Coordinates of C-alpha atoms and ligand atoms in Angstrom, one line a residue:
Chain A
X30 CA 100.1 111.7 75.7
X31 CA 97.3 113.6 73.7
X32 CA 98.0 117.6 73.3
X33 CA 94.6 118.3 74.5
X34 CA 93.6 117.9 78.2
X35 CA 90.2 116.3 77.4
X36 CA 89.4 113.0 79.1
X37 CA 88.6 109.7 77.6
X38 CA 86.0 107.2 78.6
X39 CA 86.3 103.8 77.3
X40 CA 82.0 103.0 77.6
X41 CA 81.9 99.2 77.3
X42 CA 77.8 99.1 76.2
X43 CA 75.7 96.1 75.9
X44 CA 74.1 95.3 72.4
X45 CA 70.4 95.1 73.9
X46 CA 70.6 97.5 76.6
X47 CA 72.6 100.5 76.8
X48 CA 73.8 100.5 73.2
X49 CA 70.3 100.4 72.2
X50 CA 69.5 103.2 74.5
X51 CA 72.7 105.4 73.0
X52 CA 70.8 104.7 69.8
X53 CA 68.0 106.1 70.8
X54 CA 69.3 108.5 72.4
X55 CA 71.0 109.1 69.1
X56 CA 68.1 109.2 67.1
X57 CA 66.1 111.0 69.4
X58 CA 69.0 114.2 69.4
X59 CA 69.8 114.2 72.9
X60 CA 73.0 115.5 73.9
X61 CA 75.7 113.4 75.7
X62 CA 79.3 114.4 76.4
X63 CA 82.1 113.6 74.0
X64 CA 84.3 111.6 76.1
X65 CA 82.5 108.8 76.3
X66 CA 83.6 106.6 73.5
X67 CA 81.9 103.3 73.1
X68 CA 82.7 99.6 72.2
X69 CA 79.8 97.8 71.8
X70 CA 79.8 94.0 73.5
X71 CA 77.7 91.6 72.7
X72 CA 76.1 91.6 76.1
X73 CA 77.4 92.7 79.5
X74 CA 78.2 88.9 80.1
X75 CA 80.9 89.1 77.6
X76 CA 82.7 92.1 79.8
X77 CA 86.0 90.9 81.4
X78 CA 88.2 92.8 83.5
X79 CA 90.8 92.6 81.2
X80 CA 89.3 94.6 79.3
X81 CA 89.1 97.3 81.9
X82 CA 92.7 97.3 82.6
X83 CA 93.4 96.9 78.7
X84 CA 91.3 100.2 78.2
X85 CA 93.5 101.8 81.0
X86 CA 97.1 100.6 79.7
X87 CA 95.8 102.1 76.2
X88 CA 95.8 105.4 78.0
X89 CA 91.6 105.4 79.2
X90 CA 90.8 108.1 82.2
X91 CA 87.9 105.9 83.3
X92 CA 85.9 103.2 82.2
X93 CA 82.0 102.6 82.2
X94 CA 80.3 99.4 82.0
X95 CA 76.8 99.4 81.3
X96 CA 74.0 96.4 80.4
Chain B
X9 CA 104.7 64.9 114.5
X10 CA 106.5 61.6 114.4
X11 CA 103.5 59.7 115.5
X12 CA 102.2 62.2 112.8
X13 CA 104.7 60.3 109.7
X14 CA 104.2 56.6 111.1
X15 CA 100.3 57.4 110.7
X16 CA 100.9 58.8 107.4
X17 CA 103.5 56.1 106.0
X18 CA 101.1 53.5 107.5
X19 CA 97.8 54.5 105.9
X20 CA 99.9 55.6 102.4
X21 CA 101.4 51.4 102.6
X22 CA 98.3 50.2 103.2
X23 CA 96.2 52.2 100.9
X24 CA 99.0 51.4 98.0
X25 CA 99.4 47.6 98.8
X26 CA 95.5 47.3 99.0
X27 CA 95.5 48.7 95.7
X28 CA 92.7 51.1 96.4
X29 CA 94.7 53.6 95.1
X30 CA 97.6 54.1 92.6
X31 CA 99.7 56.6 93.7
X32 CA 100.1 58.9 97.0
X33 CA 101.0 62.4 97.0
X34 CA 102.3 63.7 99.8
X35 CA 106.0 65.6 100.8
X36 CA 109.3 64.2 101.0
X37 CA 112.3 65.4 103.0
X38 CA 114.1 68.3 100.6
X39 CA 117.5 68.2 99.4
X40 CA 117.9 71.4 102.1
X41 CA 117.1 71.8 105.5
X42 CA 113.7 73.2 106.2
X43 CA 112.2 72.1 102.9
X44 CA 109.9 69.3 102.0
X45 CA 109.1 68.4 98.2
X46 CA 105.7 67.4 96.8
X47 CA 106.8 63.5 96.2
X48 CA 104.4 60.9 94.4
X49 CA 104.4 57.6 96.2
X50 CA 103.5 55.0 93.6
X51 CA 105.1 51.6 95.8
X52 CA 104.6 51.1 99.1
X53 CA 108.5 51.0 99.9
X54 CA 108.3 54.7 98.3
X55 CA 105.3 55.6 100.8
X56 CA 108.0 54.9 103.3
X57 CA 110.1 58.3 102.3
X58 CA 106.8 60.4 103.0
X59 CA 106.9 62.4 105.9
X60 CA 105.2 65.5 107.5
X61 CA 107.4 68.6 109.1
X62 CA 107.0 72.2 110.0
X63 CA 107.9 72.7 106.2
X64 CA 104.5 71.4 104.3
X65 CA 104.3 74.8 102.8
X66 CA 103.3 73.7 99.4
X67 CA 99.8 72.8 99.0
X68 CA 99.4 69.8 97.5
X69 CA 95.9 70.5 95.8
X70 CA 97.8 71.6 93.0
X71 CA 99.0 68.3 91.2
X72 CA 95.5 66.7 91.4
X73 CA 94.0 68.8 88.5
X74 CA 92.7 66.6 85.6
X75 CA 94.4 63.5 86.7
X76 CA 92.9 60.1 85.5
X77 CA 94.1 57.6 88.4
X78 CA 92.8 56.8 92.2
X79 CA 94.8 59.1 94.1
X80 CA 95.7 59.0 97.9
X81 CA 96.0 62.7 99.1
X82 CA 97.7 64.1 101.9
X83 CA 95.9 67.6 102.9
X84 CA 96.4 69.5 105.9
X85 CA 93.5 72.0 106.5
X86 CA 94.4 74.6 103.9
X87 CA 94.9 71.6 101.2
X88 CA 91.6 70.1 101.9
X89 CA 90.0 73.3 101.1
X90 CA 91.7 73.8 97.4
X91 CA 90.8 69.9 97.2
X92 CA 86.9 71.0 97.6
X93 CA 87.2 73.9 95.4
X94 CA 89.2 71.2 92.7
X95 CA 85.9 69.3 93.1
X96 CA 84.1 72.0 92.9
X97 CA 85.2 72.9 89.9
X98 CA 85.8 69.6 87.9
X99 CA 89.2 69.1 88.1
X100 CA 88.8 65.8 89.7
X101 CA 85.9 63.7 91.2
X102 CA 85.5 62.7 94.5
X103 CA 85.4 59.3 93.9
X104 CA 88.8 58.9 92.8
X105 CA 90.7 60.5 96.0
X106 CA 91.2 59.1 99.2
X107 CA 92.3 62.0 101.5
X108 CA 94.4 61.6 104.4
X109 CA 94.0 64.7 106.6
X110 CA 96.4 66.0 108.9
X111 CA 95.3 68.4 111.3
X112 CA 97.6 71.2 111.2
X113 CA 99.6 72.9 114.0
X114 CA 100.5 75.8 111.5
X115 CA 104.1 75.6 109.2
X116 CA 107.0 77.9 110.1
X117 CA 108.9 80.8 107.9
X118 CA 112.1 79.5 106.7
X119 CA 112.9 82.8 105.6
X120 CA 112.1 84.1 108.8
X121 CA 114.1 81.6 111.1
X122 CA 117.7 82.2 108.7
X123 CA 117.4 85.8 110.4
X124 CA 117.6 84.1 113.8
X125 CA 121.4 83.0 112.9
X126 CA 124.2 85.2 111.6
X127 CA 124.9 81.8 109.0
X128 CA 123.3 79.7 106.7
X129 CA 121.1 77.0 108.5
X130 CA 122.4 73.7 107.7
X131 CA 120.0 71.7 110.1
X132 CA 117.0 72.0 111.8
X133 CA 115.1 68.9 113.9
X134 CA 111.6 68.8 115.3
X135 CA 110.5 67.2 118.7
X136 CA 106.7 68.4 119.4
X137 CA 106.7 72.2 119.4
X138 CA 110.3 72.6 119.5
X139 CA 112.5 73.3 116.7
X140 CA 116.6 73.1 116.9
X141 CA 118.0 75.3 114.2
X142 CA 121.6 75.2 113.9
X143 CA 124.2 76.7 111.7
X144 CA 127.9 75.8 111.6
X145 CA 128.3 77.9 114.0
X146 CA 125.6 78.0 116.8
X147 CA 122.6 75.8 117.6
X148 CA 118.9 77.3 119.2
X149 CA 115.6 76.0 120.1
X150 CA 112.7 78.1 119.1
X151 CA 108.9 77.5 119.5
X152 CA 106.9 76.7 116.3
X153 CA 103.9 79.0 117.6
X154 CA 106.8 81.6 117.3
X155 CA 107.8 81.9 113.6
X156 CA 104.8 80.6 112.3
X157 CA 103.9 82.0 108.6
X158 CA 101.4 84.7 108.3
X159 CA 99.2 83.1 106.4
X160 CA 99.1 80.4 109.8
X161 CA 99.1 82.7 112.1
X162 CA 95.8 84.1 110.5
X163 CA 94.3 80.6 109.9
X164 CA 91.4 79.4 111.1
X165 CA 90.8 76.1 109.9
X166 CA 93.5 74.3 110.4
X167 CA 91.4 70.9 110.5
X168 CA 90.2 69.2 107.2
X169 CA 87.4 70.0 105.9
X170 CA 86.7 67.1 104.1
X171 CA 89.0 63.7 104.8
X172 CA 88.7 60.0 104.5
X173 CA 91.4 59.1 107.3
X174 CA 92.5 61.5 109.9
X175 CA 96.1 61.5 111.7
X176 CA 96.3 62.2 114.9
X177 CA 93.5 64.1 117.1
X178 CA 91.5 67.3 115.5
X179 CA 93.5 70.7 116.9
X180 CA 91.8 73.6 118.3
X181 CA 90.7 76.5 115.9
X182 CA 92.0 79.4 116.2
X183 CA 89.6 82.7 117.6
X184 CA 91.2 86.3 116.1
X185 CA 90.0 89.0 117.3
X186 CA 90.9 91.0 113.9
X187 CA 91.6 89.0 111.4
X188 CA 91.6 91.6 108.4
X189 CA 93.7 94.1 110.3
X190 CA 96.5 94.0 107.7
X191 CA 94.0 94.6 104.6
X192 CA 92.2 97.0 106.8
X193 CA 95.6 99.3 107.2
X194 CA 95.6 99.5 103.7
X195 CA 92.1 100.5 102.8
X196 CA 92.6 102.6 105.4
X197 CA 95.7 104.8 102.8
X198 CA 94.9 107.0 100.2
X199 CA 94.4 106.6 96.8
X200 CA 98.5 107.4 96.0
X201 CA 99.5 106.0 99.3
X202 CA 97.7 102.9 98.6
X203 CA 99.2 102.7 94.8
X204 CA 103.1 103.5 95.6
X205 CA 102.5 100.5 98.8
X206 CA 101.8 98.2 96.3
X207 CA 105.0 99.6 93.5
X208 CA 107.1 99.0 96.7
X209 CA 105.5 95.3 97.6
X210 CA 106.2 94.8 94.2
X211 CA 109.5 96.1 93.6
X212 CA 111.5 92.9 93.6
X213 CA 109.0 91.2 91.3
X214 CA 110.7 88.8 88.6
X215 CA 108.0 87.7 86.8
X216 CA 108.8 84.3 87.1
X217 CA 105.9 83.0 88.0
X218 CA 106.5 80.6 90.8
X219 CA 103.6 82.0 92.5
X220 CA 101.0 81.3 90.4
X221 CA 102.8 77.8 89.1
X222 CA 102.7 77.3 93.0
X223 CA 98.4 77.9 93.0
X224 CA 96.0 75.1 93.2
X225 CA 93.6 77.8 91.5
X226 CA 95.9 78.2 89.0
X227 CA 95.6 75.8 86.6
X228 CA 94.5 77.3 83.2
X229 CA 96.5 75.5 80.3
X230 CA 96.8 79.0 78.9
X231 CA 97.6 81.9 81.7
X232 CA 96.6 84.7 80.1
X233 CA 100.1 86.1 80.3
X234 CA 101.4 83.9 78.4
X235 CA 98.2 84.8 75.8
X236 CA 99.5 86.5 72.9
X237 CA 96.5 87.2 70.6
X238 CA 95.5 89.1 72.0
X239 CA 98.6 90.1 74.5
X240 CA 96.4 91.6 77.6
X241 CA 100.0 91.7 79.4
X242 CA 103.7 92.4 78.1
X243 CA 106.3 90.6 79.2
X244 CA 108.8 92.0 80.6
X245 CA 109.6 94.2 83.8
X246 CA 107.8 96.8 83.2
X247 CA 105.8 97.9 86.4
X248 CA 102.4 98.2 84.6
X249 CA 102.9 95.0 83.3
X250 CA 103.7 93.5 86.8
X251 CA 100.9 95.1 88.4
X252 CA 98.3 94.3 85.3
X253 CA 99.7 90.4 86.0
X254 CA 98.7 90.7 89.8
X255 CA 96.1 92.3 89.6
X256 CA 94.8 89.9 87.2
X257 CA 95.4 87.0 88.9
X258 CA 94.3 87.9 92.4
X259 CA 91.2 88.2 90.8
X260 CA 90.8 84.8 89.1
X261 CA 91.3 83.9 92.9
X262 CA 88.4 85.9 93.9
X263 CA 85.9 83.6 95.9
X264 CA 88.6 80.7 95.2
X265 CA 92.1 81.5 97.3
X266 CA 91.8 79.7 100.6
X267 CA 95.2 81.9 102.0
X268 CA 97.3 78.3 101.8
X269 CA 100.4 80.7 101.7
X270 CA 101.8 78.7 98.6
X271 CA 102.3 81.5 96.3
X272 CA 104.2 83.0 98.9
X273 CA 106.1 79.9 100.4
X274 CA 107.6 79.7 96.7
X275 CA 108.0 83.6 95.6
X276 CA 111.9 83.6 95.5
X277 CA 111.8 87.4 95.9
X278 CA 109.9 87.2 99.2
X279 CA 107.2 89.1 98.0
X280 CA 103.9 89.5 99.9
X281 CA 101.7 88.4 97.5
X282 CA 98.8 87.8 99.6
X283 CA 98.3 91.7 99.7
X284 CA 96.1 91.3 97.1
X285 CA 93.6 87.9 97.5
X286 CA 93.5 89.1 101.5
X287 CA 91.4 91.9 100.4
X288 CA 89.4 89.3 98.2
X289 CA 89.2 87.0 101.0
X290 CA 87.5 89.7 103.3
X291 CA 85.0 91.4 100.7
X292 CA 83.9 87.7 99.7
X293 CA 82.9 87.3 103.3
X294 CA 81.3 90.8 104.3
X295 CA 79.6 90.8 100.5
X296 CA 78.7 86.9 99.7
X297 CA 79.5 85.8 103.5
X298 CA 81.9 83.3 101.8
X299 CA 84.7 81.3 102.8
X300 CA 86.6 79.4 100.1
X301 CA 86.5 75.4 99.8
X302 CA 84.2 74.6 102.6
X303 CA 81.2 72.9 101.3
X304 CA 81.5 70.6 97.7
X305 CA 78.0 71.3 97.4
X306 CA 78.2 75.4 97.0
X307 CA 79.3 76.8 94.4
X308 CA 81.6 79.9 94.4
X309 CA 79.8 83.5 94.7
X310 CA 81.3 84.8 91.6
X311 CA 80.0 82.3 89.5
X312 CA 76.1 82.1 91.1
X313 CA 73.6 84.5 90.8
X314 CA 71.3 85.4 94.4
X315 CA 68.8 88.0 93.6
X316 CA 70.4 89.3 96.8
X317 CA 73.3 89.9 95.5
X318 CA 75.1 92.9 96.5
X319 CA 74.2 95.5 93.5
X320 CA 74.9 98.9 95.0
X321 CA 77.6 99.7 93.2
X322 CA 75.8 99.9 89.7
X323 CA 73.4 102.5 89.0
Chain C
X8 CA 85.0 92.8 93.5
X9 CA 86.8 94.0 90.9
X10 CA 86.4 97.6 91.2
X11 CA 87.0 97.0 95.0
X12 CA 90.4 95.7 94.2
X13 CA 91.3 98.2 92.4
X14 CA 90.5 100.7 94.7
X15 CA 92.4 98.8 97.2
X16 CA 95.0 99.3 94.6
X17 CA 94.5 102.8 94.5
X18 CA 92.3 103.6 91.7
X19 CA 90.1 106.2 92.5
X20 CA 86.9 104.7 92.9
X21 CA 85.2 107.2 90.3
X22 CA 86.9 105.5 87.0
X23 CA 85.1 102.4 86.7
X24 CA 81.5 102.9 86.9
X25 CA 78.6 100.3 86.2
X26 CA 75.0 100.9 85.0
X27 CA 72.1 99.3 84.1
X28 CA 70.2 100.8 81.2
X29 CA 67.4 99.5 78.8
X30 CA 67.6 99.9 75.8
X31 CA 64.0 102.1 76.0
X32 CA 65.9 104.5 78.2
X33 CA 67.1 106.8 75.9
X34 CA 67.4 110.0 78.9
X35 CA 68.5 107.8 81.6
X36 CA 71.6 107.0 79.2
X37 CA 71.9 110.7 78.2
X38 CA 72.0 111.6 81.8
X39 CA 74.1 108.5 83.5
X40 CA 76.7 109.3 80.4
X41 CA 76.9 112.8 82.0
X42 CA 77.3 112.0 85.4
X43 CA 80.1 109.8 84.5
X44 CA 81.9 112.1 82.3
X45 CA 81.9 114.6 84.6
X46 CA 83.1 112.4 87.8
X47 CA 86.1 111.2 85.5
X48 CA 86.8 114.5 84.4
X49 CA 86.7 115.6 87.9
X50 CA 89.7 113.1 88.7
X51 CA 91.6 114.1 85.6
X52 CA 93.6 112.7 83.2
X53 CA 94.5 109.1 84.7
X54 CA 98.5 108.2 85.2
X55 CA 97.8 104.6 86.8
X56 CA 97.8 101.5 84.5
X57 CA 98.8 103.1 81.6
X58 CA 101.8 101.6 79.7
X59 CA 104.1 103.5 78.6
X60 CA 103.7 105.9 81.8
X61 CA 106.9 104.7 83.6
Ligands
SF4_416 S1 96.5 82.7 95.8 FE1 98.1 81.9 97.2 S2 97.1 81.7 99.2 FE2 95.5 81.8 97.6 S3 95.0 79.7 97.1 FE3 96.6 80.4 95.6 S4 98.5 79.8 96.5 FE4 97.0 79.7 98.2
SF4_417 S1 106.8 84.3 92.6 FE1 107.4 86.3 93.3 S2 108.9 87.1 91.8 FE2 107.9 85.3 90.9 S3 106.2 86.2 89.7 FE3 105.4 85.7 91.8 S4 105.6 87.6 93.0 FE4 106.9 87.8 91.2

């Protein structure tokens, strides 16, 4: 599909948790790969495995939940 | 089984004149052999068409959800369990059913006994154990215990969980030795081999539906293939599609499917669709050490929280 | 369960991952974000699930 071998992975972060720690990690200049592409939920609760399988029909290599 | 149907016509008159309840569903003779109908008694000379066969495949769970009125229930062993998880889950109170269990001597493959006879089977007659299938041109007896369905073959609760009459004596249970030996063959594939068993399994796939029309656990006034803002799933025949639709509803079973076999008894493509909740079935006992529908008081493991909880996978 | 199915479906295991990060844990998520990137790209590009692909 894309020209470019590189790998996608759809990150699906909660708003307290893990999207406040890609924040900081943000902030703070760490370093993290740039495959991981995030959607932010409104908390891991609101996660559904549709969306998974959504994020792989749209062409995802993996998917990551995180709270 | 015909001391079976006076039992059940008896109780379904007497419930029905007494008025204690206003309608009995149970299954009526089909307009083919080897086929019973879900049939709604609401007279007591209508009770009198309700009769029990080798055939019950349906599962009768499914046309109690959200109904108002006091409701007589006939429910083999499989049946009684959606009828727990129904309560369960609020789809209808306790108080208005009267359940008539039927211990269950296991239902037979339809599909499977038309292979036994070069032409169409035009009758088939029950005395105990025995069935006599014959066609225009030839007749056989074959033993139930024989050409039972998978799903029967592998059950092993084939009494009622929960009842308010019982017919007949309680049967034995069933002891396998290796009861997950079909979902362990497959875990047992690789990655590909696993993923092009399931594009064959679901080759003949028509997306019409019947199966999950035919689920007790299926009853969400919107499926979510039929959602269309936004469309998780397209709708035609394309293979992802079919696969994202399985997939998907297999897992609403999760916890839930009590392997009745009904999604399979009305597939018209004769598709194993039990691949996939088998595999739920045997992960919700080694993880939760659950078995669907046997306790009103439990609730389902995926919708509880144990501190216990199995959380290895997540790091 | 889910990922369990899908693995039984023949999903490598590696593409859905799970985690559990505060929002205080600015390496851990640095570092998790790694290892995950790194198992998927491991597997490569995905061909299962995606529309389009058959
Ligand atoms: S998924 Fe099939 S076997 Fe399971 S409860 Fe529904 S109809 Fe019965
Ligand atoms: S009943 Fe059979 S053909 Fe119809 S949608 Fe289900 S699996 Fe497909």
């Amino acid at each position: 599909m894309s020209e470019t071998k590189q790998t996608k992975v759809v990150s699906f972060l909660c708003n307290w948790c893990s999207y406040g720690a890609a924040d900081l990690a943000g902030v703070s200049r760490m370093q993290y790969p740039e495959n991981i592409r995030v959607i932010r939920i409104p908390c891991t609760g609101r996660m559904s495995p549709k969306f998974v399988l959504s994020a792989f029909r749209e062409g995802a290599d993996g998917v990551w939940v995180s709270g | 089984m015909e001391s079976y149907i006076e039992q059940i016509r008896t109780l379904a008159v007497d419930l029905l004149k007494s008025g204690k309840v206003d309608v009995v569903i149970g299954y009526r003779r089909g307009s083919v052999p080897m086929a019973t109908v879900p049939f709604m008694a609401r007279t007591p000379e209508q009770a009198k068409q309700l009769t029990w066969d080798s055939h019950c495949t349906l599962n009768l769970a499914n046309y109690l959800t959200n109904r108002q009125e006091k409701i007589g229930i006939i429910a083999k062993g499989c049946d009684s369990r959606n009828i727990v998880n129904h309560i369960v889950e609020n789809k209808i109170n306790r108080d208005q059913l009267h359940i008539i269990g039927v211990p269950c001597k296991g239902m037979v493959n339809p599909k499977e006994l038309q292979t036994l006879l070069d032409d169409e089977i035009i009758s088939c007659a029950e005395t105990g154990s025995t069935l006599t299938i014959a066609s225009s041109q030839a007749e056989i007896k074959i033993e139930r215990e024989d050409h039972l369905r998978n799903n029967c073959s592998l059950c092993t609760h084939r009494n009622p969980v929960i009842y308010d009459d019982l017919v007949g004596e309680a049967v034995e249970e069933p002891v396998l030795d290796d009861p997950f030996k079909d979902v362990n063959a497959i875990e047992a594939m690789d990655a590909d081999e696993k993923w092009n068993y399931f594009d064959d399994l679901l080759d003949g796939c028509i997306r019409c539906y019947a199966c999950r029309n035919a689920c007790p656990l299926c009853y969400c006034p919107t499926c979510f293939v039929d959602e269309s803002d936004p469309q998780w799933v397209g709708k035609g025949q394309n293979d992802t599609d079919i696969k994202t639709f399985h997939f998907l509803r297999a897992f609403h079973c999760a916890g839930r499917c009590t392997d009745c076999g009904a999604c399979e008894a009305a597939c018209p493509m004769d598709i194993h669709v039990r691949a996939f909740t088998r595999k739920l079935i045997k992960d919700s006992k080694e993880l939760f050490g659950w078995e669907a529908g046997m306790d009103i008081s439990k609730r389902p493991p995926l919708d509880t929280f144990a501190p216990d909880d199995p959380n290895d996978f997540i790091k | 369960m889910m990922a369990n199915l899908l693995e039984h479906m023949g999903m490598e295991k590696d593409r859905v991952q799970f985690s559990w990060i505060s929002s205080a844990e600015a390496t851990k998520f640095a570092t998790v974000a790694r290892e995950v990137a790194q198992s998927v790209e491991a597997l490569g590009p995905n061909t299962k699930f995606v529309k389009g692909s058959d």
